[in-house]
C-alpha cells in the first residue's frame, strides 16, 4: 500500500464518519472502526503496509512546532500524549494532516479546535486499527507485531528519538503567541 492508497482509505473513512455528524469525541472511536473495517478486506501484507505508512506519517509530524500546538490544544507535554496527538492528526484526514504540517497554527481553524474548550485531537486507539484488522483477518494474536518488525521498512522508522525543529519554552506565553498566534488566541487568556 503506497501513500496515495493509505490516504484514500483514511479519507474514505473520514467521509463516512463525518457524514454521521457525531460529536468530535465520538468521532475518534468511529474513525478507528471505519478504518479497521476497510483494512479487514485487505491482505495481511497490505495491513502491514498501512501500519508502516501510518508510522512514517507519525514520524514526519514528530516536530517541536507541532508539539507546541498540541500543548496549547490539549494542555500537556509528554511523548506518549504527543504520539496520540499525531495519530489523531492522521485520523483527521490528509487535508488536516498536510495543513498542520505546513502550518501548525492552522489547526486553529479546525471545527473542534476553533471554539476552544476541552479538545483532544489525540486518538490513542487509532494506532490499533491495523493491529485489530490483522488479528481479525489472520486469527494470529501476535502475528501483527512480528510481521511489522520483520519488515525492512521498520528499522529506519524506529530510529527517530528526538523531535525535529527548534524547541522553545511552551510555558512562555509571549513566545507561544509569537509562534502560534491563532492557537494562542484561543487557548491563552
mmCIF file of C-alpha atoms in Angstrom:
data_model
loop_
_atom_site.group_PDB
_atom_site.id
_atom_site.type_symbol
_atom_site.label_atom_id
_atom_site.label_comp_id
_atom_site.label_asym_id
_atom_site.label_seq_id
_atom_site.Cartn_x
_atom_site.Cartn_y
_atom_site.Cartn_z
ATOM 1 C CA UNK A 1 0.000 0.000 0.000
ATOM 2 C CA UNK A 2 1.544 3.265 -1.077
ATOM 3 C CA UNK A 3 0.874 6.655 0.472
ATOM 4 C CA UNK A 4 -1.875 7.503 -2.016
ATOM 5 C CA UNK A 5 -3.764 4.278 -1.176
ATOM 6 C CA UNK A 6 -3.249 4.982 2.518
ATOM 7 C CA UNK A 7 -4.763 8.453 2.260
ATOM 8 C CA UNK A 8 -7.594 7.201 0.037
ATOM 9 C CA UNK A 9 -8.555 4.684 2.735
ATOM 10 C CA UNK A 10 -8.332 7.298 5.507
ATOM 11 C CA UNK A 11 -10.231 9.955 3.580
ATOM 12 C CA UNK A 12 -12.971 7.476 2.614
ATOM 13 C CA UNK A 13 -13.349 6.505 6.267
ATOM 14 C CA UNK A 14 -13.372 10.195 7.271
ATOM 15 C CA UNK A 15 -16.126 10.979 4.762
ATOM 16 C CA UNK A 16 -18.232 8.109 6.110
ATOM 17 C CA UNK A 17 -17.739 9.139 9.737
ATOM 18 C CA UNK A 18 -18.140 12.872 9.128
ATOM 19 C CA UNK A 19 -21.479 12.211 7.390
ATOM 20 C CA UNK A 20 -22.734 10.821 10.718
ATOM 21 C CA UNK A 21 -22.237 14.275 12.289
ATOM 22 C CA UNK A 22 -21.002 12.819 15.567
ATOM 23 C CA UNK A 23 -19.627 14.810 18.461
ATOM 24 C CA UNK A 24 -15.891 15.124 17.977
ATOM 25 C CA UNK A 25 -15.200 12.834 20.961
ATOM 26 C CA UNK A 26 -17.350 10.089 19.397
ATOM 27 C CA UNK A 27 -15.654 10.602 16.041
ATOM 28 C CA UNK A 28 -12.369 9.188 17.392
ATOM 29 C CA UNK A 29 -13.840 5.737 18.021
ATOM 30 C CA UNK A 30 -15.836 5.809 14.792
ATOM 31 C CA UNK A 31 -12.850 6.634 12.584
ATOM 32 C CA UNK A 32 -10.803 3.844 14.143
ATOM 33 C CA UNK A 33 -13.625 1.350 13.497
ATOM 34 C CA UNK A 34 -14.207 2.606 9.942
ATOM 35 C CA UNK A 35 -10.516 2.168 9.106
ATOM 36 C CA UNK A 36 -10.426 -1.263 10.726
ATOM 37 C CA UNK A 37 -13.422 -2.391 8.640
ATOM 38 C CA UNK A 38 -11.712 -1.245 5.446
ATOM 39 C CA UNK A 39 -8.455 -2.950 6.411
ATOM 40 C CA UNK A 40 -10.132 -6.300 7.110
ATOM 41 C CA UNK A 41 -10.936 -6.539 3.396
ATOM 42 C CA UNK A 42 -7.229 -6.184 2.527
ATOM 43 C CA UNK A 43 -4.412 -8.725 2.641
ATOM 44 C CA UNK A 44 -2.215 -9.130 5.727
ATOM 45 C CA UNK A 45 0.680 -7.596 3.761
ATOM 46 C CA UNK A 46 -1.445 -4.542 2.907
ATOM 47 C CA UNK A 47 -2.393 -4.118 6.558
ATOM 48 C CA UNK A 48 1.305 -4.120 7.488
ATOM 49 C CA UNK A 49 1.936 -1.567 4.734
ATOM 50 C CA UNK A 50 -0.881 0.603 6.113
ATOM 51 C CA UNK A 51 0.731 0.497 9.548
ATOM 52 C CA UNK A 52 4.133 1.382 8.069
ATOM 53 C CA UNK A 53 2.649 4.378 6.206
ATOM 54 C CA UNK A 54 0.977 5.494 9.449
ATOM 55 C CA UNK A 55 4.304 5.150 11.250
ATOM 56 C CA UNK A 56 6.053 7.221 8.570
ATOM 57 C CA UNK A 57 3.438 9.964 8.755
ATOM 58 C CA UNK A 58 3.598 9.981 12.547
ATOM 59 C CA UNK A 59 7.398 10.388 12.296
ATOM 60 C CA UNK A 60 7.042 13.247 9.762
ATOM 61 C CA UNK A 61 4.911 15.031 12.349
ATOM 62 C CA UNK A 62 7.456 14.481 15.143
ATOM 63 C CA UNK A 63 8.330 18.158 15.286
ATOM 64 C CA UNK A 64 8.621 20.701 18.072
ATOM 65 C CA UNK A 65 6.275 23.198 16.422
ATOM 66 C CA UNK A 66 3.512 20.581 16.242
ATOM 67 C CA UNK A 67 4.302 19.528 19.802
ATOM 68 C CA UNK A 68 3.801 23.129 20.916
ATOM 69 C CA UNK A 69 0.484 23.239 19.040
ATOM 70 C CA UNK A 70 -0.546 20.004 20.773
ATOM 71 C CA UNK A 71 0.444 21.538 24.107
ATOM 72 C CA UNK A 72 -1.850 24.525 23.518
ATOM 73 C CA UNK A 73 -4.750 22.414 22.260
ATOM 74 C CA UNK A 74 -4.535 19.510 24.684
ATOM 75 C CA UNK A 75 -2.702 21.064 27.622
ATOM 76 C CA UNK A 76 0.212 18.709 28.283
ATOM 77 C CA UNK A 77 3.739 17.916 27.177
ATOM 78 C CA UNK A 78 4.628 14.213 27.115
ATOM 79 C CA UNK A 79 5.997 11.980 24.373
ATOM 80 C CA UNK A 80 3.187 9.447 24.785
ATOM 81 C CA UNK A 81 0.461 12.078 24.561
ATOM 82 C CA UNK A 82 2.176 13.620 21.544
ATOM 83 C CA UNK A 83 2.203 10.242 19.791
ATOM 84 C CA UNK A 84 -1.562 10.026 20.376
ATOM 85 C CA UNK A 85 -1.918 13.582 19.056
ATOM 86 C CA UNK A 86 -0.023 12.689 15.870
ATOM 87 C CA UNK A 87 -2.177 9.594 15.355
ATOM 88 C CA UNK A 88 -5.256 11.752 15.880
ATOM 89 C CA UNK A 89 -3.924 14.266 13.382
ATOM 90 C CA UNK A 90 -3.587 11.483 10.789
ATOM 91 C CA UNK A 91 -7.108 10.305 11.608
ATOM 92 C CA UNK A 92 -8.442 13.768 10.678
ATOM 93 C CA UNK A 93 -7.518 13.001 7.061
ATOM 94 C CA UNK A 94 -4.994 14.163 4.523
ATOM 95 C CA UNK A 95 -6.274 17.746 4.308
ATOM 96 C CA UNK A 96 -5.851 18.498 8.012
ATOM 97 C CA UNK A 97 -2.637 16.492 8.344
ATOM 98 C CA UNK A 98 -0.899 18.293 5.462
ATOM 99 C CA UNK A 99 -2.295 21.643 6.517
ATOM 100 C CA UNK A 100 -0.967 21.187 10.067
ATOM 101 C CA UNK A 101 2.461 20.145 8.801
ATOM 102 C CA UNK A 102 2.620 23.213 6.553
ATOM 103 C CA UNK A 103 1.448 25.498 9.383
ATOM 104 C CA UNK A 104 0.697 24.059 12.850
ATOM 105 C CA UNK A 105 -1.163 27.254 13.738
ATOM 106 C CA UNK A 106 -3.738 26.395 11.042
ATOM 107 C CA UNK A 107 -5.231 23.867 13.478
ATOM 108 C CA UNK A 108 -6.951 26.915 14.993
ATOM 109 C CA UNK A 109 -9.389 26.635 12.070
ATOM 110 C CA UNK A 110 -10.384 23.020 12.748
ATOM 111 C CA UNK A 111 -14.017 22.910 13.904
ATOM 112 C CA UNK A 112 -13.149 21.010 17.099
ATOM 113 C CA UNK A 113 -10.388 23.469 17.984
ATOM 114 C CA UNK A 114 -11.631 26.914 16.987
ATOM 115 C CA UNK A 115 -14.112 27.193 19.857
ATOM 116 C CA UNK A 116 -11.551 26.187 22.497
ATOM 117 C CA UNK A 117 -12.677 24.043 25.369
ATOM 118 C CA UNK A 118 -11.572 20.534 26.236
ATOM 119 C CA UNK A 119 -10.426 19.399 22.804
ATOM 120 C CA UNK A 120 -8.454 16.201 22.368
ATOM 121 C CA UNK A 121 -7.252 15.601 18.841
ATOM 122 C CA UNK A 122 -5.209 12.742 20.246
ATOM 123 C CA UNK A 123 -6.542 9.336 19.254
ATOM 124 C CA UNK A 124 -4.671 6.531 21.001
ATOM 125 C CA UNK A 125 -6.941 3.792 19.640
ATOM 126 C CA UNK A 126 -6.394 4.835 16.033
ATOM 127 C CA UNK A 127 -2.933 3.298 16.289
ATOM 128 C CA UNK A 128 -4.626 -0.085 16.935
ATOM 129 C CA UNK A 129 -6.858 -0.214 13.829
ATOM 130 C CA UNK A 130 -4.290 -2.102 11.754
ATOM 131 C CA UNK A 131 -3.408 -4.449 14.618
ATOM 132 C CA UNK A 132 -7.043 -5.410 15.208
ATOM 133 C CA UNK A 133 -7.733 -5.823 11.474
ATOM 134 C CA UNK A 134 -4.675 -8.068 11.098
ATOM 135 C CA UNK A 135 -5.721 -10.200 14.054
ATOM 136 C CA UNK A 136 -9.299 -10.498 12.768
ATOM 137 C CA UNK A 137 -8.078 -11.476 9.310
ATOM 138 C CA UNK A 138 -5.367 -13.950 10.332
ATOM 139 C CA UNK A 139 -6.503 -15.117 13.763
ATOM 140 C CA UNK A 140 -2.917 -14.609 14.985
ATOM 141 C CA UNK A 141 -2.809 -12.586 18.227
ATOM 142 C CA UNK A 142 0.932 -11.783 17.946
ATOM 143 C CA UNK A 143 1.359 -12.032 14.194
ATOM 144 C CA UNK A 144 0.964 -8.328 13.530
ATOM 145 C CA UNK A 145 3.906 -7.214 15.666
ATOM 146 C CA UNK A 146 6.104 -9.993 14.293
ATOM 147 C CA UNK A 147 5.231 -9.090 10.690
ATOM 148 C CA UNK A 148 5.728 -5.384 11.351
ATOM 149 C CA UNK A 149 9.122 -5.914 12.983
ATOM 150 C CA UNK A 150 10.197 -8.227 10.132
ATOM 151 C CA UNK A 151 9.566 -5.522 7.536
ATOM 152 C CA UNK A 152 12.770 -3.922 6.216
ATOM 153 C CA UNK A 153 10.974 -0.558 6.386
ATOM 154 C CA UNK A 154 10.534 -0.781 10.160
ATOM 155 C CA UNK A 155 14.229 -0.409 11.043
ATOM 156 C CA UNK A 156 14.694 3.201 9.941
ATOM 157 C CA UNK A 157 11.352 4.152 11.455
ATOM 158 C CA UNK A 158 12.334 3.043 14.931
ATOM 159 C CA UNK A 159 15.494 5.177 14.840
ATOM 160 C CA UNK A 160 13.823 8.567 15.498
ATOM 161 C CA UNK A 161 14.310 9.581 19.122
ATOM 162 C CA UNK A 162 14.025 13.383 19.175
ATOM 163 C CA UNK A 163 11.540 15.742 17.500
ATOM 164 C CA UNK A 164 12.891 17.854 14.670
ATOM 165 C CA UNK A 165 12.971 21.623 14.524
ATOM 166 C CA UNK A 166 13.563 24.328 17.070
ATOM 167 C CA UNK A 167 12.417 23.696 20.612
ATOM 168 C CA UNK A 168 11.094 26.623 22.591
ATOM 169 C CA UNK A 169 9.640 27.153 26.031
ATOM 170 C CA UNK A 170 5.948 26.284 25.802
ATOM 171 C CA UNK A 171 5.421 27.854 29.231
ATOM 172 C CA UNK A 172 6.447 31.235 27.771
ATOM 173 C CA UNK A 173 3.098 32.697 26.711
ATOM 174 C CA UNK A 174 4.721 35.523 24.754
ATOM 175 C CA UNK A 175 6.770 33.027 22.738
ATOM 176 C CA UNK A 176 3.672 30.900 22.086
ATOM 177 C CA UNK A 177 1.753 33.996 20.951
ATOM 178 C CA UNK A 178 4.586 34.908 18.599
ATOM 179 C CA UNK A 179 4.973 31.439 17.068
ATOM 180 C CA UNK A 180 1.350 30.183 17.150
ATOM 181 C CA UNK A 181 -0.770 33.351 17.307
ATOM 182 C CA UNK A 182 -4.131 31.871 16.278
ATOM 183 C CA UNK A 183 -3.916 28.911 18.654
ATOM 184 C CA UNK A 184 -2.615 31.153 21.427
ATOM 185 C CA UNK A 185 -5.567 33.475 20.828
ATOM 186 C CA UNK A 186 -7.906 30.569 21.522
ATOM 187 C CA UNK A 187 -6.148 28.854 24.415
ATOM 188 C CA UNK A 188 -4.111 31.539 26.226
ATOM 189 C CA UNK A 189 -6.004 34.099 28.239
#
